[in-house]
Amino acid sequence: MAVLTTFIQQVIYGISYGMNLAVAAAGLALLFGVYRVVNLAHGQQIMLGGYTAYVVSTSLGTPYLVGFVAAMIAMGLLGVLLEYGVFRFLRDRPLTDQMLASLGVFMLLGTLALRVWGDFQARTIYMPGRDSAILIGGLRLDASRIYTVLITIVLFALLYLVVYRTHLGRMMRAMAQSEETAALMGIQRRRIAAIVFFLAGALGGAAGALLGGLFNVRPDMGFQPLLMALVIIVFGGMGSIGGAVFAGLVIGILYNLSVFYVAPTLGDLVPFLVLLAVLMLRPEGIFGLPQRRA
C-alpha cells in the first residue's frame, strides 16, 4: 500500500511539473502555429518572468498572484518588443536565421540578468502553500503543487476561450491556415503577430512565475524549461496547443518517475528518449498539424 501511495504521489508531482512545462511549451506552440517561428529567447522570458514575480511579490511584499500577473504582462510586452525589433525583419528569412537571431537575444537577456542581479544565487518566491501540505488518505501533497495545477487549468481554459471562442482567435487560426487568404479577408498580419507574441510571452512569464514558486529563481533557470518545451512541442505536434498540454503531462510524469525511481541524473535524458521514439514512429508529432497551404 505504501508503495502504491508513493507512486501516486510521484505521478501527481509529475502532473504538476508537466503542466508548468506545458504552459511554457504552449507559448512556443502558439508562435510556431501562427507565426511559423521558433523563438529560443522564450527561455529567457521564462527566467525574467520568474524574476519579475520575485521582485513584485517577494521584494515588494504583494500577494503572489499580483507578481504572477505582473510577470505575464511584463513578458508579454517584451514579446511585442521582440517582434517589432527582431522577428519582423526576419519574417521571410529561413528558420535557421530566425533561430540564430533568437539565440543571440537569449544570450543578451541572460547577460543583462546577470548584470542586474549580479550572481547565480537562488531566490525564493513565496507562493501560497509552499510550506504546507494537503493530506488525502495516505497521500501527503505539497499544497503549492496543487495550487500551480489549478492556476494552469485556469490559464489553459482562458487560452482555449481566446483561441476558439473569440473573433481574435478566428483571425489567428486563419493566419495559421493561410496568410495569403487571411490578408485577402482584411486581417492585418502585423497586428496579429504583435498579439501572438504578447500571448506567447505572457505564457512564458507565467511559466517562470510558476516554476520560480515551486523551485527557485536563478539567471540560468530558463535553459532547462526551454529544452523541455522544445521537446514537448515536437512530441505533441508543432503548433498544436492541445498537443503541448498532452506532451507536457507525459513528459512531466515520466521525468518525475525516472528521477525518483531510477536516478536524478537520468531525469533529463528520459524526455529525449521519448522524443526519439516519437520521431521514429510519428515524425509530425502526436497531434501534428497539417502543412500550411496557400
Short mmCIF file of N, CA and C in Angstrom, two decimals, residues 54-132:
data_model
loop_
_atom_site.label_atom_id
_atom_site.label_comp_id
_atom_site.label_asym_id
_atom_site.label_seq_id
_atom_site.Cartn_x
_atom_site.Cartn_y
_atom_site.Cartn_z
N TYR A 54 9.31 37.46 -8.57
CA TYR A 54 10.08 37.57 -7.32
C TYR A 54 10.13 39.01 -6.83
N VAL A 55 10.44 39.95 -7.72
CA VAL A 55 10.56 41.35 -7.31
C VAL A 55 9.22 41.90 -6.84
N VAL A 56 8.16 41.62 -7.60
CA VAL A 56 6.85 42.19 -7.28
C VAL A 56 6.23 41.54 -6.05
N SER A 57 6.25 40.21 -5.98
CA SER A 57 5.54 39.53 -4.90
C SER A 57 6.36 39.35 -3.64
N THR A 58 7.67 39.15 -3.79
CA THR A 58 8.51 38.89 -2.61
C THR A 58 9.22 40.15 -2.12
N SER A 59 9.95 40.80 -3.02
CA SER A 59 10.68 42.00 -2.61
C SER A 59 9.74 43.14 -2.22
N LEU A 60 8.65 43.31 -2.97
CA LEU A 60 7.71 44.39 -2.66
C LEU A 60 6.62 43.96 -1.68
N GLY A 61 6.53 42.66 -1.39
CA GLY A 61 5.59 42.18 -0.39
C GLY A 61 4.14 42.12 -0.82
N THR A 62 3.87 42.06 -2.12
CA THR A 62 2.50 41.96 -2.61
C THR A 62 2.09 40.49 -2.68
N PRO A 63 0.79 40.19 -2.81
CA PRO A 63 0.37 38.79 -2.96
C PRO A 63 0.98 38.13 -4.18
N TYR A 64 1.14 36.82 -4.12
CA TYR A 64 1.78 36.08 -5.20
C TYR A 64 1.07 36.31 -6.53
N LEU A 65 -0.24 36.32 -6.53
CA LEU A 65 -0.97 36.47 -7.80
C LEU A 65 -0.70 37.82 -8.46
N VAL A 66 -0.39 38.85 -7.66
CA VAL A 66 -0.03 40.15 -8.24
C VAL A 66 1.29 40.02 -9.00
N GLY A 67 2.27 39.34 -8.38
CA GLY A 67 3.53 39.09 -9.07
C GLY A 67 3.36 38.21 -10.29
N PHE A 68 2.46 37.24 -10.20
CA PHE A 68 2.18 36.34 -11.33
C PHE A 68 1.63 37.12 -12.51
N VAL A 69 0.65 37.97 -12.27
CA VAL A 69 0.06 38.78 -13.34
C VAL A 69 1.08 39.76 -13.89
N ALA A 70 1.89 40.35 -13.00
CA ALA A 70 2.93 41.29 -13.44
C ALA A 70 3.93 40.59 -14.36
N ALA A 71 4.28 39.35 -14.03
CA ALA A 71 5.21 38.58 -14.87
C ALA A 71 4.61 38.35 -16.25
N MET A 72 3.33 38.01 -16.31
CA MET A 72 2.68 37.79 -17.59
C MET A 72 2.65 39.07 -18.44
N ILE A 73 2.30 40.18 -17.82
CA ILE A 73 2.20 41.44 -18.57
C ILE A 73 3.58 41.89 -19.05
N ALA A 74 4.58 41.83 -18.14
CA ALA A 74 5.92 42.28 -18.49
C ALA A 74 6.51 41.44 -19.62
N MET A 75 6.36 40.11 -19.54
CA MET A 75 6.92 39.26 -20.59
C MET A 75 6.10 39.33 -21.87
N GLY A 76 4.82 39.62 -21.76
CA GLY A 76 4.02 39.84 -22.95
C GLY A 76 4.50 41.07 -23.70
N LEU A 77 4.77 42.14 -22.97
CA LEU A 77 5.29 43.37 -23.59
C LEU A 77 6.68 43.14 -24.17
N LEU A 78 7.50 42.35 -23.47
CA LEU A 78 8.82 42.01 -24.02
C LEU A 78 8.66 41.23 -25.32
N GLY A 79 7.66 40.34 -25.38
CA GLY A 79 7.39 39.60 -26.61
C GLY A 79 7.05 40.53 -27.76
N VAL A 80 6.22 41.54 -27.49
CA VAL A 80 5.88 42.52 -28.54
C VAL A 80 7.12 43.26 -28.99
N LEU A 81 7.99 43.62 -28.03
CA LEU A 81 9.23 44.32 -28.36
C LEU A 81 10.13 43.45 -29.25
N LEU A 82 10.19 42.15 -28.94
CA LEU A 82 11.00 41.25 -29.77
C LEU A 82 10.43 41.14 -31.17
N GLU A 83 9.11 41.13 -31.28
CA GLU A 83 8.51 41.04 -32.61
C GLU A 83 8.81 42.29 -33.43
N TYR A 84 8.69 43.46 -32.80
CA TYR A 84 8.95 44.71 -33.51
C TYR A 84 10.43 44.89 -33.82
N GLY A 85 11.29 44.51 -32.86
CA GLY A 85 12.70 44.82 -33.00
C GLY A 85 13.54 43.76 -33.68
N VAL A 86 13.05 42.50 -33.70
CA VAL A 86 13.87 41.40 -34.22
C VAL A 86 13.13 40.61 -35.29
N PHE A 87 12.04 39.97 -34.91
CA PHE A 87 11.43 38.97 -35.79
C PHE A 87 10.70 39.58 -36.97
N ARG A 88 10.27 40.82 -36.87
CA ARG A 88 9.60 41.44 -38.01
C ARG A 88 10.53 41.54 -39.21
N PHE A 89 11.82 41.74 -38.94
CA PHE A 89 12.79 41.86 -40.02
C PHE A 89 13.25 40.50 -40.55
N LEU A 90 12.90 39.44 -39.80
CA LEU A 90 13.32 38.10 -40.20
C LEU A 90 12.14 37.25 -40.67
N ARG A 91 11.00 37.90 -40.90
CA ARG A 91 9.77 37.17 -41.16
C ARG A 91 9.89 36.23 -42.34
N ASP A 92 10.55 36.66 -43.40
CA ASP A 92 10.65 35.86 -44.61
C ASP A 92 12.01 35.20 -44.78
N ARG A 93 12.78 35.19 -43.70
CA ARG A 93 14.09 34.55 -43.74
C ARG A 93 13.97 33.08 -43.35
N PRO A 94 14.98 32.26 -43.66
CA PRO A 94 14.92 30.85 -43.29
C PRO A 94 14.81 30.66 -41.77
N LEU A 95 14.28 29.52 -41.37
CA LEU A 95 14.09 29.22 -39.95
C LEU A 95 15.40 29.26 -39.18
N THR A 96 16.48 28.84 -39.83
CA THR A 96 17.79 28.84 -39.16
C THR A 96 18.21 30.27 -38.80
N ASP A 97 17.93 31.23 -39.68
CA ASP A 97 18.27 32.63 -39.37
C ASP A 97 17.47 33.13 -38.18
N GLN A 98 16.20 32.77 -38.13
CA GLN A 98 15.35 33.19 -37.01
C GLN A 98 15.83 32.58 -35.71
N MET A 99 16.22 31.31 -35.74
CA MET A 99 16.68 30.65 -34.53
C MET A 99 18.02 31.23 -34.05
N LEU A 100 18.92 31.53 -34.98
CA LEU A 100 20.20 32.12 -34.61
C LEU A 100 19.99 33.51 -34.01
N ALA A 101 19.08 34.29 -34.59
CA ALA A 101 18.80 35.61 -34.05
C ALA A 101 18.21 35.51 -32.65
N SER A 102 17.28 34.58 -32.47
CA SER A 102 16.68 34.42 -31.14
C SER A 102 17.68 33.88 -30.13
N LEU A 103 18.64 33.07 -30.60
CA LEU A 103 19.71 32.61 -29.71
C LEU A 103 20.56 33.79 -29.25
N GLY A 104 20.82 34.73 -30.16
CA GLY A 104 21.55 35.93 -29.77
C GLY A 104 20.79 36.74 -28.73
N VAL A 105 19.47 36.84 -28.90
CA VAL A 105 18.65 37.53 -27.90
C VAL A 105 18.68 36.78 -26.57
N PHE A 106 18.68 35.45 -26.64
CA PHE A 106 18.78 34.61 -25.44
C PHE A 106 20.04 34.97 -24.66
N MET A 107 21.18 35.04 -25.34
CA MET A 107 22.44 35.35 -24.68
C MET A 107 22.42 36.78 -24.12
N LEU A 108 21.86 37.72 -24.89
CA LEU A 108 21.80 39.11 -24.45
C LEU A 108 20.98 39.25 -23.17
N LEU A 109 19.80 38.64 -23.15
CA LEU A 109 18.93 38.75 -21.97
C LEU A 109 19.56 38.06 -20.76
N GLY A 110 20.25 36.94 -20.99
CA GLY A 110 20.93 36.26 -19.89
C GLY A 110 22.03 37.12 -19.30
N THR A 111 22.79 37.80 -20.16
CA THR A 111 23.86 38.68 -19.68
C THR A 111 23.28 39.87 -18.91
N LEU A 112 22.18 40.43 -19.41
CA LEU A 112 21.55 41.54 -18.71
C LEU A 112 21.05 41.12 -17.33
N ALA A 113 20.48 39.90 -17.24
CA ALA A 113 20.01 39.41 -15.95
C ALA A 113 21.16 39.27 -14.95
N LEU A 114 22.31 38.79 -15.44
CA LEU A 114 23.48 38.68 -14.56
C LEU A 114 23.97 40.05 -14.12
N ARG A 115 23.91 41.01 -15.02
CA ARG A 115 24.35 42.37 -14.67
C ARG A 115 23.43 42.98 -13.61
N VAL A 116 22.14 42.70 -13.72
CA VAL A 116 21.18 43.29 -12.78
C VAL A 116 21.24 42.61 -11.42
N TRP A 117 21.22 41.27 -11.42
CA TRP A 117 21.17 40.56 -10.15
C TRP A 117 22.55 40.12 -9.65
N GLY A 118 23.54 40.14 -10.53
CA GLY A 118 24.92 40.06 -10.10
C GLY A 118 25.49 38.70 -9.78
N ASP A 119 24.67 37.67 -9.64
CA ASP A 119 25.21 36.36 -9.28
C ASP A 119 24.18 35.29 -9.63
N PHE A 120 24.57 34.03 -9.35
CA PHE A 120 23.68 32.89 -9.60
C PHE A 120 22.96 32.45 -8.32
N GLN A 121 22.90 33.32 -7.33
CA GLN A 121 22.23 32.97 -6.08
C GLN A 121 20.74 32.70 -6.33
N ALA A 122 20.26 31.60 -5.77
CA ALA A 122 18.85 31.25 -5.93
C ALA A 122 18.00 32.16 -5.05
N ARG A 123 16.91 32.63 -5.60
CA ARG A 123 15.99 33.50 -4.86
C ARG A 123 14.63 32.82 -4.79
N THR A 124 13.98 32.97 -3.66
CA THR A 124 12.74 32.24 -3.39
C THR A 124 11.52 33.13 -3.57
N ILE A 125 10.55 32.62 -4.29
CA ILE A 125 9.25 33.28 -4.39
C ILE A 125 8.31 32.61 -3.38
N TYR A 126 7.69 33.41 -2.56
CA TYR A 126 6.82 32.84 -1.53
C TYR A 126 5.42 32.61 -2.10
N MET A 127 5.25 31.42 -2.65
CA MET A 127 3.98 31.01 -3.22
C MET A 127 3.06 30.48 -2.12
N PRO A 128 1.76 30.76 -2.20
CA PRO A 128 0.83 30.20 -1.21
C PRO A 128 0.93 28.68 -1.16
N GLY A 129 0.98 28.13 0.05
CA GLY A 129 1.06 26.69 0.22
C GLY A 129 2.46 26.13 0.13
N ARG A 130 3.46 26.99 0.01
CA ARG A 130 4.83 26.50 -0.15
C ARG A 130 5.29 25.69 1.06
N ASP A 131 4.85 26.07 2.24
CA ASP A 131 5.29 25.39 3.46
C ASP A 131 4.19 24.56 4.11
N SER A 132 3.17 24.21 3.33
CA SER A 132 2.08 23.41 3.89
C SER A 132 1.79 22.22 2.98
#
